Each structure stands twice: as structure tokens, then as C-alpha cells.
Amino acid sequence: MGASKSEAFSAEQQNLAALAKALAHPARIAIVQHLLQVDSCICGDLVHELPLSQPTISQHLKELKLAGIIKGNIEGSSICYCIHTNQIAPLHTFISQLLNCTATNSTCC
Amino acid sequence: MGASKSEAFSAEQQNLAALAKALAHPARIAIVQHLLQVDSCICGDLVHELPLSQPTISQHLKELKLAGIIKGNIEGSSICYCIHTNQIAPLHTFISQLLNCTATNSTCC
DNA sequence: TTTATATATTGCAATATTACGATAAAACTT
DNA sequence: AAGTTTTATCGTAATATTGCAATATATAAA
């Protein structure tokens, strides 16, 4: 019967999957790339940068924020979103392990 | 009107999102962790390691393979799956950029 | 206070993902 | 050849994600 059996996995596994999921959409990759590029971003820019409506962008921002990949401060009549470095580290470490994986595998693949 | 407007984004953005999506499930994180640990893996192990049925695991393996994160060779009556390092590099590079992002952001967040 | 301007939330339709029973396919064993 | 073992695929139900129009909320400007 259906989706979601995530509870059956460890907190670490769920955390890594959640971080990856936050980046698992081209729009959210684009948002983060834009944040990296302008180095300090007000959300309004994005509505002109991306081929998506304002509500949809707002929703993607919310997901990135929930995952801890960006953070946002109220700034006058707009909101300033920035990269939030800290949370992403575990995913980075995990992927590093994958890249360094070159041991006894050679025997079979 | 619904889901999937991915075509509107660049090939690079779609590629990064696809790689992240492949890791965006606890079961697939668990599979990759197991592959890292045993260093050379036959799928059968996983059915005993994970709280999921054989068809479901086979499906997750297929997705990881499609994303180029693992590769598999036929080996007698079973299949040997291993980490496939090469494809993951772009995602690693991207996340590294996020971690190193500490420039003029400080003014607003 | 009224009017802009900007972001968030709600509600809903379209689509994608997840999970598994049943079944198929492939290769080894006897 | 018949049976065993192992992985893949099909079909389908449950659930999650995506996208946007409409609307709400909040601040700045007039």
C-alpha cells in the first residue's frame, strides 16, 4: 500500500536523504546557484530569473529553508535569503566517501 | 497544470537535480552506505539488510543505476552492484561551493 | 488612511514517487 | 528436463511533489 516507509531508517539516513531531496529539483538548484552568484539575494530577483510563478518560487524557497540550506531575514518590505552553510556538511561528507571509494571493488565491476 | 517544468532549466541544473534525487530517499542512502561498507556487494544481501521487499529494493537499485551512482554486472545467478564514482563528481563540486560560501553575505544574514 | 509593492499561504489539479504482490526471466543444480 | 534460486518487470494502490490562480499578509510610500 503506497509510499513512505522512511521511519524504518536511521535518523542519519533520513537526514542525508532530506538534504538531497532539498536539492532534487532544477528550480532549487537554480535558486542556490543564483544565491551563490549574487552573493546576497533578495527573493524578488528570482521571479524575474526563473521561469516559474511567484507562489511556486516562494514554495521552493520554503523547502530550501526548511532543509537548512538557506536562511532568510526580513529586510524592510522584502526578504533576504542567503546560503546557510552549516547544515549541508553531512551530505558533503557522504558524497566525498563515494568519490573516494576505490578499494576491492575492482574484482567484480 | 501540475508537476514537472524541468525542461525550462539548463542541462547542468537538471543533471545536478537528478543526482540529488537519486540520493533523496533513505533506502537509497542505506543501499549506498551498505555498498561502501562491504566494498563489493551482491544485491541479495540487501533484502536481508533493509526493511523493504525484494521488488522495492530492485526498483531503488534501478534508480541508482540510472543516475550513474552505482553500476552492476551480471555474475552467475546474481548481480554484483558497486559504487560508480565518476558521475557523482558534479554534485560534489556543487555542494563544495555551498560550503565555501562565506563572502559578502554577512551584511544581510 | 489609502495605495503600491513584495512575499506567504491556501486550495486544487496534474503528475511523480513509493511500495509490494504476482509473475516473468535467467542461470545454476540435480 | 524439472526444480531451485535470484533478480527484474508489471500492475496497481497509496502518497508526495509540483505548479499556479486566488487570496492573505506585511511593509513602504503617498
mmCIF file of C-alpha atoms (C1' of nucleotides) in Angstrom:
data_model
loop_
_atom_site.group_PDB
_atom_site.id
_atom_site.type_symbol
_atom_site.label_atom_id
_atom_site.label_comp_id
_atom_site.label_asym_id
_atom_site.label_seq_id
_atom_site.Cartn_x
_atom_site.Cartn_y
_atom_site.Cartn_z
ATOM 1 C CA MET A 1 0.000 0.000 0.000
ATOM 2 C CA GLY A 2 1.873 3.023 -1.098
ATOM 3 C CA ALA A 3 4.560 5.455 -0.261
ATOM 4 C CA SER A 4 6.698 6.474 2.648
ATOM 5 C CA LYS A 5 8.392 3.873 4.771
ATOM 6 C CA SER A 6 11.104 6.308 5.793
ATOM 7 C CA GLU A 7 10.599 5.836 9.520
ATOM 8 C CA ALA A 8 12.167 2.425 9.155
ATOM 9 C CA PHE A 9 15.563 4.004 8.527
ATOM 10 C CA SER A 10 18.064 5.684 10.829
ATOM 11 C CA ALA A 11 17.971 9.387 11.663
ATOM 12 C CA GLU A 12 21.253 9.875 9.824
ATOM 13 C CA GLN A 13 19.906 8.204 6.703
ATOM 14 C CA GLN A 14 16.750 10.292 6.848
ATOM 15 C CA ASN A 15 18.770 13.462 7.325
ATOM 16 C CA LEU A 16 21.022 12.768 4.344
ATOM 17 C CA ALA A 17 18.006 11.919 2.199
ATOM 18 C CA ALA A 18 16.216 15.108 3.263
ATOM 19 C CA LEU A 19 19.229 17.245 2.348
ATOM 20 C CA ALA A 20 19.486 15.543 -1.029
ATOM 21 C CA LYS A 21 15.761 15.950 -1.588
ATOM 22 C CA ALA A 22 16.005 19.675 -0.994
ATOM 23 C CA LEU A 23 18.419 19.864 -3.929
ATOM 24 C CA ALA A 24 16.482 17.379 -6.044
ATOM 25 C CA HIS A 25 14.744 19.893 -8.291
ATOM 26 C CA PRO A 26 16.208 22.048 -11.076
ATOM 27 C CA ALA A 27 14.429 25.127 -9.730
ATOM 28 C CA ARG A 28 16.053 24.737 -6.330
ATOM 29 C CA ILE A 29 19.458 24.137 -7.919
ATOM 30 C CA ALA A 30 18.892 27.329 -9.920
ATOM 31 C CA ILE A 31 17.925 29.255 -6.793
ATOM 32 C CA VAL A 32 21.038 28.145 -4.948
ATOM 33 C CA GLN A 33 23.229 28.889 -7.967
ATOM 34 C CA HIS A 34 21.744 32.352 -8.143
ATOM 35 C CA LEU A 35 22.373 32.888 -4.440
ATOM 36 C CA LEU A 36 25.981 31.823 -4.921
ATOM 37 C CA GLN A 37 26.373 34.154 -7.858
ATOM 38 C CA VAL A 38 24.902 37.357 -6.476
ATOM 39 C CA ASP A 39 26.304 36.532 -3.059
ATOM 40 C CA SER A 40 23.414 38.215 -1.269
ATOM 41 C CA CYS A 41 19.961 37.817 -2.594
ATOM 42 C CA ILE A 42 16.558 39.297 -2.339
ATOM 43 C CA CYS A 43 13.820 36.935 -3.360
ATOM 44 C CA GLY A 44 12.270 39.341 -5.868
ATOM 45 C CA ASP A 45 15.138 38.812 -8.266
ATOM 46 C CA LEU A 46 14.189 35.194 -8.611
ATOM 47 C CA VAL A 47 10.754 35.888 -10.015
ATOM 48 C CA HIS A 48 12.486 37.559 -12.950
ATOM 49 C CA GLU A 49 15.263 34.988 -13.179
ATOM 50 C CA LEU A 50 13.279 31.774 -13.137
ATOM 51 C CA PRO A 51 10.517 30.549 -15.453
ATOM 52 C CA LEU A 52 8.146 29.981 -12.549
ATOM 53 C CA SER A 53 5.411 31.923 -10.832
ATOM 54 C CA GLN A 54 5.909 33.829 -7.590
ATOM 55 C CA PRO A 55 3.960 31.342 -5.429
ATOM 56 C CA THR A 56 5.936 28.422 -6.819
ATOM 57 C CA ILE A 57 9.254 30.134 -6.137
ATOM 58 C CA SER A 58 8.118 31.024 -2.652
ATOM 59 C CA GLN A 59 7.328 27.371 -2.085
ATOM 60 C CA HIS A 60 10.746 26.220 -3.292
ATOM 61 C CA LEU A 61 12.396 28.794 -1.036
ATOM 62 C CA LYS A 62 10.390 27.441 1.866
ATOM 63 C CA GLU A 63 11.654 23.930 1.220
ATOM 64 C CA LEU A 64 15.262 25.048 0.991
ATOM 65 C CA LYS A 65 14.830 26.980 4.214
ATOM 66 C CA LEU A 66 13.209 24.029 5.961
ATOM 67 C CA ALA A 67 16.129 21.833 4.948
ATOM 68 C CA GLY A 68 18.521 24.400 6.392
ATOM 69 C CA ILE A 69 20.228 25.070 3.075
ATOM 70 C CA ILE A 70 19.279 28.733 3.017
ATOM 71 C CA LYS A 71 18.235 31.175 5.695
ATOM 72 C CA GLY A 72 16.143 34.322 5.384
ATOM 73 C CA ASN A 73 15.862 37.586 7.255
ATOM 74 C CA ILE A 74 13.075 40.110 6.986
ATOM 75 C CA GLU A 75 14.549 43.242 5.463
ATOM 76 C CA GLY A 76 12.133 46.093 5.038
ATOM 77 C CA SER A 77 9.414 45.149 2.608
ATOM 78 C CA SER A 78 11.302 42.203 1.230
ATOM 79 C CA ILE A 79 13.187 39.185 2.476
ATOM 80 C CA CYS A 80 16.857 38.466 2.151
ATOM 81 C CA TYR A 81 17.754 34.858 1.519
ATOM 82 C CA CYS A 82 21.292 33.546 1.831
ATOM 83 C CA ILE A 83 23.150 30.265 1.756
ATOM 84 C CA HIS A 84 23.264 28.606 5.160
ATOM 85 C CA THR A 85 26.464 26.618 5.120
ATOM 86 C CA ASN A 86 26.305 24.585 8.292
ATOM 87 C CA GLN A 87 23.584 22.054 7.620
ATOM 88 C CA ILE A 88 24.929 20.792 4.318
ATOM 89 C CA ALA A 89 28.158 19.378 5.713
ATOM 90 C CA PRO A 90 26.891 15.809 6.348
ATOM 91 C CA LEU A 91 25.791 15.413 2.728
ATOM 92 C CA HIS A 92 29.129 16.738 1.545
ATOM 93 C CA THR A 93 30.959 14.238 3.723
ATOM 94 C CA PHE A 94 28.794 11.399 2.456
ATOM 95 C CA ILE A 95 29.385 12.218 -1.197
ATOM 96 C CA SER A 96 33.109 12.575 -0.524
ATOM 97 C CA GLN A 97 33.096 8.991 0.703
ATOM 98 C CA LEU A 98 31.523 7.884 -2.556
ATOM 99 C CA LEU A 99 34.183 9.657 -4.573
ATOM 100 C CA ASN A 100 36.988 8.065 -2.580
ATOM 101 C CA CYS A 101 35.585 4.569 -2.985
ATOM 102 C CA THR A 102 38.221 2.680 -4.974
ATOM 103 C CA ALA A 103 39.038 -0.422 -2.966
ATOM 104 C CA THR A 104 38.427 -4.103 -3.602
ATOM 105 C CA ASN A 105 35.525 -3.323 -5.922
ATOM 106 C CA SER A 106 37.809 -3.921 -8.872
ATOM 107 C CA THR A 107 37.405 -7.677 -8.571
ATOM 108 C CA CYS A 108 33.768 -7.652 -9.643
ATOM 109 C CA CYS A 109 32.917 -4.472 -11.563
ATOM 110 C CA MET B 1 -1.260 22.419 -14.883
ATOM 111 C CA GLY B 2 0.682 20.342 -12.439
ATOM 112 C CA ALA B 3 4.074 18.940 -11.981
ATOM 113 C CA SER B 4 7.270 18.907 -13.956
ATOM 114 C CA LYS B 5 8.515 22.064 -15.588
ATOM 115 C CA SER B 6 12.091 20.805 -15.523
ATOM 116 C CA GLU B 7 12.664 21.292 -19.260
ATOM 117 C CA ALA B 8 12.739 25.017 -18.597
ATOM 118 C CA PHE B 9 16.080 24.659 -16.813
ATOM 119 C CA SER B 10 19.603 24.099 -18.086
ATOM 120 C CA ALA B 11 21.061 20.649 -18.677
ATOM 121 C CA GLU B 12 23.539 21.231 -15.861
ATOM 122 C CA GLN B 13 20.767 22.143 -13.443
ATOM 123 C CA GLN B 14 18.754 19.106 -14.462
ATOM 124 C CA ASN B 15 21.785 16.866 -14.063
ATOM 125 C CA LEU B 16 22.574 18.130 -10.571
ATOM 126 C CA ALA B 17 18.928 17.753 -9.562
ATOM 127 C CA ALA B 18 18.800 14.213 -10.948
ATOM 128 C CA LEU B 19 21.898 13.206 -8.986
ATOM 129 C CA ALA B 20 20.454 14.691 -5.806
ATOM 130 C CA LYS B 21 17.125 12.997 -6.455
ATOM 131 C CA ALA B 22 18.831 9.625 -6.727
ATOM 132 C CA LEU B 23 20.081 10.106 -3.157
ATOM 133 C CA ALA B 24 16.821 11.638 -1.930
ATOM 134 C CA HIS B 25 15.458 8.543 -0.228
ATOM 135 C CA PRO B 26 16.603 6.856 2.987
ATOM 136 C CA ALA B 27 16.538 3.442 1.328
ATOM 137 C CA ARG B 28 18.917 4.574 -1.388
ATOM 138 C CA ILE B 29 21.198 6.214 1.168
ATOM 139 C CA ALA B 30 21.164 2.912 3.060
ATOM 140 C CA ILE B 31 21.974 0.964 -0.096
ATOM 141 C CA VAL B 32 24.928 3.196 -0.915
ATOM 142 C CA GLN B 33 26.155 3.062 2.689
ATOM 143 C CA HIS B 34 25.984 -0.715 2.561
ATOM 144 C CA LEU B 35 27.901 -0.771 -0.707
ATOM 145 C CA LEU B 36 30.561 1.442 0.851
ATOM 146 C CA GLN B 37 30.789 -0.796 3.869
ATOM 147 C CA VAL B 38 31.020 -4.216 2.251
ATOM 148 C CA ASP B 39 33.056 -2.752 -0.572
ATOM 149 C CA SER B 40 31.649 -5.201 -3.106
ATOM 150 C CA CYS B 41 28.031 -6.113 -2.956
ATOM 151 C CA ILE B 42 25.611 -8.653 -4.198
ATOM 152 C CA CYS B 43 22.042 -7.458 -4.202
ATOM 153 C CA GLY B 44 20.746 -10.420 -2.230
ATOM 154 C CA ASP B 45 22.341 -9.075 0.928
ATOM 155 C CA LEU B 46 20.159 -6.017 0.760
ATOM 156 C CA VAL B 47 16.910 -7.942 1.028
ATOM 157 C CA HIS B 48 18.106 -9.074 4.450
ATOM 158 C CA GLU B 49 19.620 -5.718 5.405
ATOM 159 C CA LEU B 50 16.745 -3.394 4.535
ATOM 160 C CA PRO B 51 13.155 -3.325 5.782
ATOM 161 C CA LEU B 52 11.798 -3.446 2.239
ATOM 162 C CA SER B 53 10.612 -6.109 -0.144
ATOM 163 C CA GLN B 54 12.735 -7.508 -2.949
ATOM 164 C CA PRO B 55 10.830 -5.735 -5.760
ATOM 165 C CA THR B 56 11.126 -2.396 -3.971
ATOM 166 C CA ILE B 57 14.854 -2.817 -3.463
ATOM 167 C CA SER B 58 15.278 -3.831 -7.080
ATOM 168 C CA GLN B 59 13.472 -0.648 -8.073
ATOM 169 C CA HIS B 60 15.716 1.540 -5.892
ATOM 170 C CA LEU B 61 18.785 -0.157 -7.346
ATOM 171 C CA LYS B 62 17.474 0.592 -10.815
ATOM 172 C CA GLU B 63 17.172 4.285 -9.988
ATOM 173 C CA LEU B 64 20.660 4.456 -8.546
ATOM 174 C CA LYS B 65 21.971 2.700 -11.638
ATOM 175 C CA LEU B 66 20.057 5.014 -13.966
ATOM 176 C CA ALA B 67 21.567 8.016 -12.191
ATOM 177 C CA GLY B 68 25.030 6.514 -12.661
ATOM 178 C CA ILE B 69 25.713 6.265 -8.941
ATOM 179 C CA ILE B 70 26.125 2.513 -8.990
ATOM 180 C CA LYS B 71 26.897 0.025 -11.729
ATOM 181 C CA GLY B 72 26.074 -3.654 -11.921
ATOM 182 C CA ASN B 73 27.487 -6.691 -13.637
ATOM 183 C CA ILE B 74 25.756 -10.000 -14.150
ATOM 184 C CA GLU B 75 27.588 -12.595 -12.102
ATOM 185 C CA GLY B 76 26.216 -16.089 -12.369
ATOM 186 C CA SER B 77 22.747 -16.268 -10.907
ATOM 187 C CA SER B 78 23.111 -12.962 -9.093
ATOM 188 C CA ILE B 79 24.169 -9.410 -9.841
ATOM 189 C CA CYS B 80 27.081 -7.505 -8.401
ATOM 190 C CA TYR B 81 26.441 -3.858 -7.725
ATOM 191 C CA CYS B 82 29.207 -1.375 -6.940
ATOM 192 C CA ILE B 83 29.682 2.339 -6.460
ATOM 193 C CA HIS B 84 30.288 4.153 -9.723
ATOM 194 C CA THR B 85 32.411 7.095 -8.754
ATOM 195 C CA ASN B 86 32.592 9.167 -11.914
ATOM 196 C CA GLN B 87 29.094 10.533 -12.316
ATOM 197 C CA ILE B 88 28.780 11.976 -8.830
ATOM 198 C CA ALA B 89 31.596 14.500 -9.198
ATOM 199 C CA PRO B 90 29.447 17.437 -10.408
ATOM 200 C CA LEU B 91 27.187 17.211 -7.372
ATOM 201 C CA HIS B 92 30.198 17.056 -5.096
ATOM 202 C CA THR B 93 31.661 20.147 -6.718
ATOM 203 C CA PHE B 94 28.357 21.982 -6.387
ATOM 204 C CA ILE B 95 27.987 21.207 -2.694
ATOM 205 C CA SER B 96 31.606 22.203 -2.102
ATOM 206 C CA GLN B 97 30.762 25.634 -3.483
ATOM 207 C CA LEU B 98 27.945 25.914 -0.972
ATOM 208 C CA LEU B 99 30.264 25.070 1.884
ATOM 209 C CA ASN B 100 32.810 27.640 0.813
ATOM 210 C CA CYS B 101 30.246 30.402 0.514
ATOM 211 C CA THR B 102 31.320 32.987 3.100
ATOM 212 C CA ALA B 103 31.609 36.272 1.241
ATOM 213 C CA THR B 104 29.575 39.470 1.412
ATOM 214 C CA ASN B 105 26.599 37.560 2.761
ATOM 215 C CA SER B 106 27.433 38.788 6.207
ATOM 216 C CA THR B 107 25.856 42.187 5.515
ATOM 217 C CA CYS B 108 22.332 40.828 5.342
ATOM 218 C CA CYS B 109 22.056 37.497 7.121
ATOM 219 C "C1'" DT C 1 -5.619 56.101 5.683
ATOM 220 C "C1'" DT C 2 -5.270 54.623 1.037
ATOM 221 C "C1'" DT C 3 -2.266 52.720 -2.445
ATOM 222 C "C1'" DA C 4 1.604 50.321 -4.090
ATOM 223 C "C1'" DT C 5 4.903 46.658 -3.702
ATOM 224 C "C1'" DA C 6 6.539 42.229 -2.180
ATOM 225 C "C1'" DT C 7 6.321 37.682 -0.126
ATOM 226 C "C1'" DA C 8 3.431 33.877 2.047
ATOM 227 C "C1'" DT C 9 -0.433 30.815 2.312
ATOM 228 C "C1'" DT C 10 -4.486 28.276 0.652
ATOM 229 C "C1'" DG C 11 -6.811 25.166 -2.386
ATOM 230 C "C1'" DC C 12 -6.793 22.294 -6.012
ATOM 231 C "C1'" DA C 13 -5.456 19.806 -10.347
ATOM 232 C "C1'" DA C 14 -1.768 17.286 -12.689
ATOM 233 C "C1'" DT C 15 1.938 14.357 -12.236
ATOM 234 C "C1'" DA C 16 5.629 11.590 -9.930
ATOM 235 C "C1'" DT C 17 7.235 8.505 -6.413
ATOM 236 C "C1'" DT C 18 6.955 4.633 -3.347
ATOM 237 C "C1'" DA C 19 5.708 0.013 -2.101
ATOM 238 C "C1'" DC C 20 4.522 -4.601 -2.892
ATOM 239 C "C1'" DG C 21 2.027 -8.933 -4.652
ATOM 240 C "C1'" DA C 22 2.140 -11.573 -8.626
ATOM 241 C "C1'" DT C 23 4.684 -13.013 -12.285
ATOM 242 C "C1'" DA C 24 8.474 -13.346 -15.536
ATOM 243 C "C1'" DA C 25 13.252 -14.146 -16.829
ATOM 244 C "C1'" DA C 26 17.788 -16.068 -16.344
ATOM 245 C "C1'" DA C 27 21.151 -19.189 -14.657
ATOM 246 C "C1'" DC C 28 22.717 -22.804 -11.744
ATOM 247 C "C1'" DT C 29 21.752 -27.687 -9.710
ATOM 248 C "C1'" DT C 30 20.202 -32.186 -9.875
ATOM 249 C "C1'" DA D 1 14.080 -31.518 -18.391
ATOM 250 C "C1'" DA D 2 12.354 -30.137 -13.785
ATOM 251 C "C1'" DG D 3 13.304 -27.689 -9.762
ATOM 252 C "C1'" DT D 4 15.737 -24.058 -7.197
ATOM 253 C "C1'" DT D 5 17.493 -19.618 -6.561
ATOM 254 C "C1'" DT D 6 17.938 -14.876 -7.638
ATOM 255 C "C1'" DT D 7 16.810 -10.509 -9.763
ATOM 256 C "C1'" DA D 8 13.566 -7.809 -12.935
ATOM 257 C "C1'" DT D 9 9.215 -6.258 -14.515
ATOM 258 C "C1'" DC D 10 4.156 -5.452 -14.415
ATOM 259 C "C1'" DG D 11 0.104 -3.746 -12.387
ATOM 260 C "C1'" DT D 12 -1.931 -1.129 -9.092
ATOM 261 C "C1'" DA D 13 -2.908 1.391 -4.745
ATOM 262 C "C1'" DA D 14 -1.310 4.918 -1.550
ATOM 263 C "C1'" DT D 15 1.061 9.013 -1.010
ATOM 264 C "C1'" DA D 16 4.089 13.025 -2.169
ATOM 265 C "C1'" DT D 17 5.532 16.713 -5.166
ATOM 266 C "C1'" DT D 18 4.875 20.410 -8.406
ATOM 267 C "C1'" DG D 19 2.633 24.477 -10.193
ATOM 268 C "C1'" DC D 20 -0.383 28.224 -10.162
ATOM 269 C "C1'" DA D 21 -4.643 31.271 -9.520
ATOM 270 C "C1'" DA D 22 -6.667 33.470 -5.869
ATOM 271 C "C1'" DT D 23 -6.083 35.421 -1.655
ATOM 272 C "C1'" DA D 24 -3.867 36.896 2.570
ATOM 273 C "C1'" DT D 25 -0.303 39.398 4.971
ATOM 274 C "C1'" DA D 26 3.061 42.958 5.755
ATOM 275 C "C1'" DT D 27 5.753 46.936 4.980
ATOM 276 C "C1'" DA D 28 6.747 51.293 2.493
ATOM 277 C "C1'" DA D 29 5.119 55.354 0.096
ATOM 278 C "C1'" DA D 30 1.666 58.755 -0.958
#
